[in-house]
Coordinates of C-alpha atoms in Angstrom, one line a residue:
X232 CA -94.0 263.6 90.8
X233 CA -93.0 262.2 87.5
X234 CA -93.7 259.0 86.5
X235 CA -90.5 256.9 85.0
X236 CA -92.0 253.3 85.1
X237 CA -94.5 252.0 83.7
X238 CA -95.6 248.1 84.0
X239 CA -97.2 246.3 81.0
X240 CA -97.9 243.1 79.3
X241 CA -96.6 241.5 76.1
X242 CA -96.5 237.6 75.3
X243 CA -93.1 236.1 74.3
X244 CA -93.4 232.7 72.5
X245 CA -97.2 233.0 73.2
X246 CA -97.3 233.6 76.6
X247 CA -98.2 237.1 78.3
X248 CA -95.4 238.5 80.9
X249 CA -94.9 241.6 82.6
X250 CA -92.6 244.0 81.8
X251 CA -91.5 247.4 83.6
X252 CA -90.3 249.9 81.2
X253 CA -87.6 252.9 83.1
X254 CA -87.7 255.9 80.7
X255 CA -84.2 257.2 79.3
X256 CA -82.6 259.2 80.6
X257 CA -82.9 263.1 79.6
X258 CA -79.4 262.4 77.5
X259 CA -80.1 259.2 75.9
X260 CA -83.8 260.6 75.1
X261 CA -82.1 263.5 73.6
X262 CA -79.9 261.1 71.1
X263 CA -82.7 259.2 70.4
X264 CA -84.9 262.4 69.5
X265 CA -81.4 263.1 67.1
X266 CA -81.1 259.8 65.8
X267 CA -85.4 259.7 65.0
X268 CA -85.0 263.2 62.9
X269 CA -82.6 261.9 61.4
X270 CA -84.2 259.0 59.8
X271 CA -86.9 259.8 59.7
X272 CA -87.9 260.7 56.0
X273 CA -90.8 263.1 56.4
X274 CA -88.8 265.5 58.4
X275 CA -87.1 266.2 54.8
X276 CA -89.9 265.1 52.3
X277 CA -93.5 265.0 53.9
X278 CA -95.3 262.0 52.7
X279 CA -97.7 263.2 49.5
X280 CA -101.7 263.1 50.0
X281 CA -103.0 259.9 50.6
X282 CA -100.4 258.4 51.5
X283 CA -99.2 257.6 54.7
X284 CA -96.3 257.6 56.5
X285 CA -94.0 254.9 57.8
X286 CA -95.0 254.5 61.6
X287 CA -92.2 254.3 64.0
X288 CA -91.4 250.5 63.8
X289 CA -91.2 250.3 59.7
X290 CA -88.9 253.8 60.7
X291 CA -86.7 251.9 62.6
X292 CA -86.2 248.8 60.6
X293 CA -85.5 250.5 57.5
X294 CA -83.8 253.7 58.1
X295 CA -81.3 252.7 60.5
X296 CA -77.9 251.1 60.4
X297 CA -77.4 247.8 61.5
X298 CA -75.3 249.1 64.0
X299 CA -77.7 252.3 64.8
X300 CA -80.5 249.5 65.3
X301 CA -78.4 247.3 67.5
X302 CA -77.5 250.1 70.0
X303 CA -81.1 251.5 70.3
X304 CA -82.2 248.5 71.3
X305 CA -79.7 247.9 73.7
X306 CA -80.1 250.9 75.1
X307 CA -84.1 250.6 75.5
X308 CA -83.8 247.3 76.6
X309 CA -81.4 247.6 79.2
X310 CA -84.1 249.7 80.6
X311 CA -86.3 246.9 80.6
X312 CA -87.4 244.1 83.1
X313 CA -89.2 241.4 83.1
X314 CA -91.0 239.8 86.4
X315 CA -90.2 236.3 87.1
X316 CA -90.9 234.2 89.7
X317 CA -88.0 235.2 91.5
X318 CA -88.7 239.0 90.8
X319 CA -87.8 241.7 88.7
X320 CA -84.8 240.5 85.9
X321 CA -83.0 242.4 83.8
X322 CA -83.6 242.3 80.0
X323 CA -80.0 243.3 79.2
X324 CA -77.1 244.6 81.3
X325 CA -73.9 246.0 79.9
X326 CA -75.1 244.9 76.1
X327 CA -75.3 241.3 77.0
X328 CA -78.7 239.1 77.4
X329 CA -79.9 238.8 80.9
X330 CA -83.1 237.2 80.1
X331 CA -82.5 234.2 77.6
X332 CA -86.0 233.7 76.6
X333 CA -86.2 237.2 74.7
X334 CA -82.5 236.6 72.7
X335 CA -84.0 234.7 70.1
X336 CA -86.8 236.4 69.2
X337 CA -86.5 239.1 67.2
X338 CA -90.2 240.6 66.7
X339 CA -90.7 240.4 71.1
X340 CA -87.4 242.6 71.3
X341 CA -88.4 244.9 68.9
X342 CA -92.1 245.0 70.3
X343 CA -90.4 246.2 74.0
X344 CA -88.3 248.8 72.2
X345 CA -90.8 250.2 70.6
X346 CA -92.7 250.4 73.6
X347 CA -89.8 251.7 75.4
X348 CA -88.9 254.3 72.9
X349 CA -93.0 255.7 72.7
X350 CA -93.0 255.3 76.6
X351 CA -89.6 257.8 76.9
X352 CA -91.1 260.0 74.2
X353 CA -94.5 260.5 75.6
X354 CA -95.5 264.3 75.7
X355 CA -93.0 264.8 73.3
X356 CA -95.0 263.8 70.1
X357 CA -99.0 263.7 70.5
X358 CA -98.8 260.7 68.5
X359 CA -96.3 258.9 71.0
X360 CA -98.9 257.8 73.6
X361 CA -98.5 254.8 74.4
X362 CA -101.4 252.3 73.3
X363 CA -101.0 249.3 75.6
X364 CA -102.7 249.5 78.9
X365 CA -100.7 249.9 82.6
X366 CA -100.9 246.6 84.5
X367 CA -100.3 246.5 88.3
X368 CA -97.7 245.7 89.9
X369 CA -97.7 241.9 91.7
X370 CA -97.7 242.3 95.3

């Protein structure tokens, strides 16, 4: 059976929670293979010997619109929870915050969609594995 979550753990303001990550959808992963080649300068001009290429966060922050950025990360992180003490909340719903603690802080909302985006991609790329280990799920 294939696998479409994946629980993990990142700190926000310093302190570690637990996320679950819910790959895309087949269409959405598709648009976001699209919208990847399309930024993504080596597909046009491979980076010359020695030096390296952007990796997929530098990718993301440069290459795409403002309004390109803002709707990938919607996208991954209404695919995203975060366990509370209550349970499993929402990230995002419908484009609006469902978690306040993650709104104002840019670099933990990028960190989850990059994590997102490599966990939906997986297989796809070799270099897309995911490097942060699975955490179980509370009981």
């Amino acid at each position: 059976m294939r696998q479409i979550t994946k629980t993990l753990r990142l700190p926000v303001d310093g302190k570690p929670f637990t996320f679950r990550l819910r790959k895309l959808d087949a269409l959405s992963g598709a648009c976001l293979l699209r919208l990847l080649a399309r930024a993504d300068p080596r597909s046009a001009d491979p980076a010359p010997a020695g030096q390296s290429s952007p990796d997929l966060g530098e990718l993301l922050f440069s290459a795409l619109s403002d309004e390109e950025l803002r709707a990938l990360m919607t996208r991954c992180l209404e695919q995203t929870e975060v366990l509370l003490d209550a349970g499993w909340q929402p990230v995002m719903q419908m484009g609006e915050w469902s978690w306040q603690d993650l709104q104002y802080d840019p670099a933990g909302a990028l960190s989850l969609t990059l994590k997102e985006i490599t966990w939906s991609l997986e297989g796809f790329f070799a270099e897309s594995r995911s490097d942060s280990p699975p955490v179980r799920p509370a009981t």
